[in-house]
CSV table of C-alpha atoms in Angstrom, one decimal:
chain,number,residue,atom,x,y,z
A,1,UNK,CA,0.0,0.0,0.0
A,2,UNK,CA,1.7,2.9,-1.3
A,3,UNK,CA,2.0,5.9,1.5
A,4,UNK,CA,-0.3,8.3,0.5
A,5,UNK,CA,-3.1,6.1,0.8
A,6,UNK,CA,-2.0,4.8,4.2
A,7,UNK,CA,-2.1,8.4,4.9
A,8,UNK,CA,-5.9,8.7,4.2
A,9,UNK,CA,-6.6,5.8,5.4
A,10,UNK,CA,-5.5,6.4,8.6
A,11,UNK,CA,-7.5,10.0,8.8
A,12,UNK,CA,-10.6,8.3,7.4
A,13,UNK,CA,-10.4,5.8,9.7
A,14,UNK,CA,-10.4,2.6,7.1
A,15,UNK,CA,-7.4,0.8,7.7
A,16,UNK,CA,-7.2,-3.0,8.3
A,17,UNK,CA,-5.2,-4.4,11.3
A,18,UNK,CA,-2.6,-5.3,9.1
A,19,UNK,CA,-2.5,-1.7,7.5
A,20,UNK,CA,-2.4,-0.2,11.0
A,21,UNK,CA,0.8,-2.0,11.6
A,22,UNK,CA,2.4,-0.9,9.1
A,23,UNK,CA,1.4,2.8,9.2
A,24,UNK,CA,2.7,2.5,13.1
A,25,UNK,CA,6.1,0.3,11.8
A,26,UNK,CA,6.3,3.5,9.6
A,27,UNK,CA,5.3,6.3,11.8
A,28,UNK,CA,8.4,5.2,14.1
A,29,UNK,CA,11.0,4.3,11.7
A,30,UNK,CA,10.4,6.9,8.9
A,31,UNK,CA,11.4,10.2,9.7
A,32,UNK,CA,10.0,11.5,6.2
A,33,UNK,CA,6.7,9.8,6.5
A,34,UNK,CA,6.0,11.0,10.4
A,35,UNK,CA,6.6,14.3,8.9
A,36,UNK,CA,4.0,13.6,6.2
A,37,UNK,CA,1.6,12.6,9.0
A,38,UNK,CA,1.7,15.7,11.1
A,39,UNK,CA,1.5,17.9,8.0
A,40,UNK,CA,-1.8,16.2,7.3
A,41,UNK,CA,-3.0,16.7,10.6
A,42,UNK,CA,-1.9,20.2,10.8
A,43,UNK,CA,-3.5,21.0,7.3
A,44,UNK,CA,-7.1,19.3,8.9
A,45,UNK,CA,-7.2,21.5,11.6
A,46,UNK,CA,-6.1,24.4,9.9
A,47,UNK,CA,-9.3,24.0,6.9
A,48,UNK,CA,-11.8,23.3,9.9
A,49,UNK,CA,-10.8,25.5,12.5
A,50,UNK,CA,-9.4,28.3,11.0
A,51,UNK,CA,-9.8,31.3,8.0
A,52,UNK,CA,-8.4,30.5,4.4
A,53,UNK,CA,-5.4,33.6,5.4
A,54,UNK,CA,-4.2,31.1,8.0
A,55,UNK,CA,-4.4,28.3,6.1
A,56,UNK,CA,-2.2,29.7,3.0
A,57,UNK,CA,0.1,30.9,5.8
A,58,UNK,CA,0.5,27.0,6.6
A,59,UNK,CA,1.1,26.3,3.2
A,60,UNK,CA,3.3,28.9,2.4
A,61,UNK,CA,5.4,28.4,5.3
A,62,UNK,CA,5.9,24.4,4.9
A,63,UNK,CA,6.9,25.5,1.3
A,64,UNK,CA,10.0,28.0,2.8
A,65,UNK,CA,11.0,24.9,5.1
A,66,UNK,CA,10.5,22.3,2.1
A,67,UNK,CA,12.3,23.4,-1.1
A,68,UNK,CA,14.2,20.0,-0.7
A,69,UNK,CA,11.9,18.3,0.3
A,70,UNK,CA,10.5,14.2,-0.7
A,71,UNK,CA,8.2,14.0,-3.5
A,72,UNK,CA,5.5,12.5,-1.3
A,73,UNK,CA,5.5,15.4,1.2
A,74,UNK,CA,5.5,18.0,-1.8
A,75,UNK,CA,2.5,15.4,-3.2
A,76,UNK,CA,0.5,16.4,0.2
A,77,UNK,CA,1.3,20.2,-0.2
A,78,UNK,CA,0.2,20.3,-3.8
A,79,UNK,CA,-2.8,18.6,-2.6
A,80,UNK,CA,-3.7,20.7,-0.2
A,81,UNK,CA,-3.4,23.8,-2.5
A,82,UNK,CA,-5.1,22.4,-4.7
A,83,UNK,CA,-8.0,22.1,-2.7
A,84,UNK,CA,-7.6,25.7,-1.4
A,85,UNK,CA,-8.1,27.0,-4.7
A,86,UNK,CA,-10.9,25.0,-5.3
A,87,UNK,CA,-13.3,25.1,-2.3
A,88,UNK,CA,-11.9,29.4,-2.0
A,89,UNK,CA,-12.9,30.6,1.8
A,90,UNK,CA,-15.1,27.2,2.6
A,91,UNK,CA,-14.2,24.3,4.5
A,92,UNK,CA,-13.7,20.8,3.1
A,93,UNK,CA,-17.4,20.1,3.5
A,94,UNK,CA,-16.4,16.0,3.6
A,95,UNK,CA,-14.3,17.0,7.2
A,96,UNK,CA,-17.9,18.4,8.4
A,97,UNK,CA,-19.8,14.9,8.4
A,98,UNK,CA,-20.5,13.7,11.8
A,99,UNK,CA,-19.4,9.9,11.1
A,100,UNK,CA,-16.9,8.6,13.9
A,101,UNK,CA,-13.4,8.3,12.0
A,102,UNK,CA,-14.3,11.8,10.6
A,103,UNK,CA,-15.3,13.7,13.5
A,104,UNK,CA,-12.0,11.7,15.2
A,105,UNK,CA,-9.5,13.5,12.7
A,106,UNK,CA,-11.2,16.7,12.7
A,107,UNK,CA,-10.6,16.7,16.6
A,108,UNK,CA,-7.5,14.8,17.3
A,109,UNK,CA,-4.5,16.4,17.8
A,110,UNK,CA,-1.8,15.0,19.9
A,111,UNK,CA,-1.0,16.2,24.1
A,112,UNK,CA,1.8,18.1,24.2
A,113,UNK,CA,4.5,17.3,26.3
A,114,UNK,CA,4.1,19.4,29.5
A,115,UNK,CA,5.7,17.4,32.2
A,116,UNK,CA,9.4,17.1,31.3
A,117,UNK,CA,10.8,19.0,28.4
A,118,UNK,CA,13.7,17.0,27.0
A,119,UNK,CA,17.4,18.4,27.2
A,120,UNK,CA,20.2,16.7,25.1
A,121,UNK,CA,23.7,16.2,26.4
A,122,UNK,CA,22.7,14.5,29.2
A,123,UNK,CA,25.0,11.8,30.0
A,124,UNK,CA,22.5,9.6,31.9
A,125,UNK,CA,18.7,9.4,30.9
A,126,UNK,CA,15.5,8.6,33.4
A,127,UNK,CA,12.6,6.1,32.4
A,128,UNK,CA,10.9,9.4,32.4
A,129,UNK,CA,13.7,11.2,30.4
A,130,UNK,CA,14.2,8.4,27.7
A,131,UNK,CA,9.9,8.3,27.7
A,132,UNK,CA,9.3,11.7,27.2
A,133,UNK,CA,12.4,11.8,24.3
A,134,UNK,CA,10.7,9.0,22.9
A,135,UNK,CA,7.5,11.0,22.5
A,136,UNK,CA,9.1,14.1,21.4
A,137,UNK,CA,10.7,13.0,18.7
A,138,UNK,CA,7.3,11.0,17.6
A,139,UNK,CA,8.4,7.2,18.2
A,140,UNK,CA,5.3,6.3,20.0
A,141,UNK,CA,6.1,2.7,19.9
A,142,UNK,CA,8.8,3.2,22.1
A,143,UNK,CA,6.8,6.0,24.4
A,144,UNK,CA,4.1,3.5,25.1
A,145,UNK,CA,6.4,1.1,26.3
A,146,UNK,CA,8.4,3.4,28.3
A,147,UNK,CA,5.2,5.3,30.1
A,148,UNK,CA,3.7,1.9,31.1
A,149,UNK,CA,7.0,1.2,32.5
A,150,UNK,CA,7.0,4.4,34.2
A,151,UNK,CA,3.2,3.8,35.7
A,152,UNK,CA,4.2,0.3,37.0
A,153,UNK,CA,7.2,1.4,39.1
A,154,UNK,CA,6.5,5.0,39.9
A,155,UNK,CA,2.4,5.4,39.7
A,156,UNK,CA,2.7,8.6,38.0
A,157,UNK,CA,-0.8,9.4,36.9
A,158,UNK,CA,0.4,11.5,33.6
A,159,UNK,CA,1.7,8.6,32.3
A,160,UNK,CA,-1.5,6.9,31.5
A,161,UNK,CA,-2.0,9.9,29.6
A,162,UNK,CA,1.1,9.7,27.6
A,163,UNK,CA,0.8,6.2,27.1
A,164,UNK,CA,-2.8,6.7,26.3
A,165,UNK,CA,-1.8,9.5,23.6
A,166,UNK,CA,0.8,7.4,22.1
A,167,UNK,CA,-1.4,4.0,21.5
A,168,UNK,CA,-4.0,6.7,19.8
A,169,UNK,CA,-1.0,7.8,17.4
A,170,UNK,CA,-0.4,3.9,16.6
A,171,UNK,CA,-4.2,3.2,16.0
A,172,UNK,CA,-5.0,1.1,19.0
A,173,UNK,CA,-8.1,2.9,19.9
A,174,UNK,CA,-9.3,0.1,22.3
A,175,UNK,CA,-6.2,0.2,24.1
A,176,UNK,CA,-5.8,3.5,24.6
A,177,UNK,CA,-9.3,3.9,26.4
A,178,UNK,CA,-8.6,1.0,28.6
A,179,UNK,CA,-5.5,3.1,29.5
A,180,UNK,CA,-7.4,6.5,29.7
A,181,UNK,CA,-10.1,4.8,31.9
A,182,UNK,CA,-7.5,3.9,34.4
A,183,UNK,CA,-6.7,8.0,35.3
A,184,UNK,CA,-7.2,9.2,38.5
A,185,UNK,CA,-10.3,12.0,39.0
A,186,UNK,CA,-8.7,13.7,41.3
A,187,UNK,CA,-5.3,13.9,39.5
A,188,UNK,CA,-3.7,16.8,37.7
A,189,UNK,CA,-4.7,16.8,33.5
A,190,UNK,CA,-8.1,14.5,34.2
A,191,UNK,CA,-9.9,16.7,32.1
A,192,UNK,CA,-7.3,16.0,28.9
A,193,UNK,CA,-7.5,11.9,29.9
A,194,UNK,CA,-11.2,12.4,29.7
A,195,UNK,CA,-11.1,14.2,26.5
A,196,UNK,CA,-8.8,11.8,25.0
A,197,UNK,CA,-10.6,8.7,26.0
A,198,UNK,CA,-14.2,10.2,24.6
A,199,UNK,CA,-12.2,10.6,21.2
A,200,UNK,CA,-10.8,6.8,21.6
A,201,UNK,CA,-14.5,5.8,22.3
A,202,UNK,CA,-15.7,7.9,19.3
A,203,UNK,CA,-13.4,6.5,16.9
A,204,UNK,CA,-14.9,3.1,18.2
A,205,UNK,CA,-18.0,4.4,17.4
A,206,UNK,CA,-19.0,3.8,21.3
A,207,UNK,CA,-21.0,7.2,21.0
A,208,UNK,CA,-23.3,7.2,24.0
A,209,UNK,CA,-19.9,6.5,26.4
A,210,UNK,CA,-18.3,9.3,24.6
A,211,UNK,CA,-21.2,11.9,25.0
A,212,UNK,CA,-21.4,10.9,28.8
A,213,UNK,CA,-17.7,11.9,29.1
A,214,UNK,CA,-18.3,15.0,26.8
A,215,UNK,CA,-20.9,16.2,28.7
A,216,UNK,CA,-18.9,15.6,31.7
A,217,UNK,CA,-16.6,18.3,30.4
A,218,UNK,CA,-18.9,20.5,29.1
A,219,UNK,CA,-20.6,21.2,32.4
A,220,UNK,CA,-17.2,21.9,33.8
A,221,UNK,CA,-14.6,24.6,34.0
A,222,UNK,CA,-11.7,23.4,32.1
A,223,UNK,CA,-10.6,24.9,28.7
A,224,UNK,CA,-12.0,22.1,27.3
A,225,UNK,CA,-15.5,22.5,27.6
A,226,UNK,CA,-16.2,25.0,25.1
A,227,UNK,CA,-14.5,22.0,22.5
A,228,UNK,CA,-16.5,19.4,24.0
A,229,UNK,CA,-19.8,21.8,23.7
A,230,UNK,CA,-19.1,21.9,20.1
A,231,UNK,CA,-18.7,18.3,19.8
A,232,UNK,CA,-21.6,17.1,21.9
A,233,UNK,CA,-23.6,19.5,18.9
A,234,UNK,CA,-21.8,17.0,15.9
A,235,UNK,CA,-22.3,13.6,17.6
């Protein structure tokens, strides 16, 4: 399956378990094709959430950084201009139809790392270090395996939601809201590990669980609940 179409697949929501693996073999090992990803992402967000100025801003400044860049990213920015010119100050109307996988893309966008921003040079690296790095640098194979380490011998309640994060990125949606159900209430970043595990169970099509949580956030006072108000009007 040639890259591109992995690509879609993976923001429509229609790849096989086998095609999953590979996108998250990929996604690890291929610095060009991670790249490819989060340009994708970023051009998504950019068409639903924001004015056509912005998003030719996007364009124009992955063009600067990309004069060398693969043929398949320069395939994606082609793309995307070319739909610019044709839809003009609209919005992909196909990103604005309430099924699960797209309503999933349209909202997902990874957690940043706010714990523990990584430093290089350090001679000696932490579980926590050597997770966090892992996460940075987008190898979320590695970061889930290093936050569940992290949770088993230390307890730390952010790691469930790094771990969580991560197994979204690789396409285990089941996983990651086993993981996500896990979170403390009373913890610091509950809110984000609700959010995240409403968009796990909404890319599992588990709709009623994922308005309950929704809801949940909506009624409180997080910055999350005027993007969970919105949502709750879509599902």
């Amino acid at each position: 399956m040639q890259h591109e179409a992995l690509i879609t697949g993976y923001f429509e929501g229609t790849l096989t378990a086998e095609q999953q693996q590979a996108f998250a073999q990929l996604l690890a090992a291929d610095a060009d094709f991670a790249r490819e990803v989060e340009f994708q992402r970023e051009v998504r967000q950019a068409i639903v959430l924001t004015e056509r100025a912005q998003l030719k801003q996007l364009l124009r400044n992955h063009e600067q950084k990309n004069h060398n860049a693969t043929p398949r990213l320069r395939w994606w920015i082609g793309a995307a201009a070319a739909v610019l010119l044709v839809v003009g100050g609209g919005t992909w109307l196909w990103l604005r139809t309430s099924s699960a996988p797209a309503l999933y893309a349209e909202y997902y966008q990874a957690y940043p790392n706010t714990v523990m921003p990584t430093v290089r040079g350090e001679p000696t690296e932490t579980t926590t270090q050597a997770a966090f790095r892992a996460y940075d640098r987008a190898d979320y194979v590695r970061a889930e395996e290093l936050f569940e380490t992290l949770y088993r011998d230390t307890g730390e309640a952010y790691s469930l939601l790094y771990r969580g994060v991560s197994l979204l990125e690789l396409g285990r949606f089941a996983d990651a809201e086993s993981v996500l159900a896990q979170y403390p209430a009373n913890s610091p970043l509950y809110a984000y590990a609700c959010w995240y595990r409403a968009l796990a169970l909404l890319r599992l099509d588990d709709r009623a669980q994922a308005r309950g949580l929704l809801e949940e956030l909506a009624q409180g006072t997080t910055p999350l609940g005027q993007t969970a108000r919105e949502l709750l009007s879509r599902l």
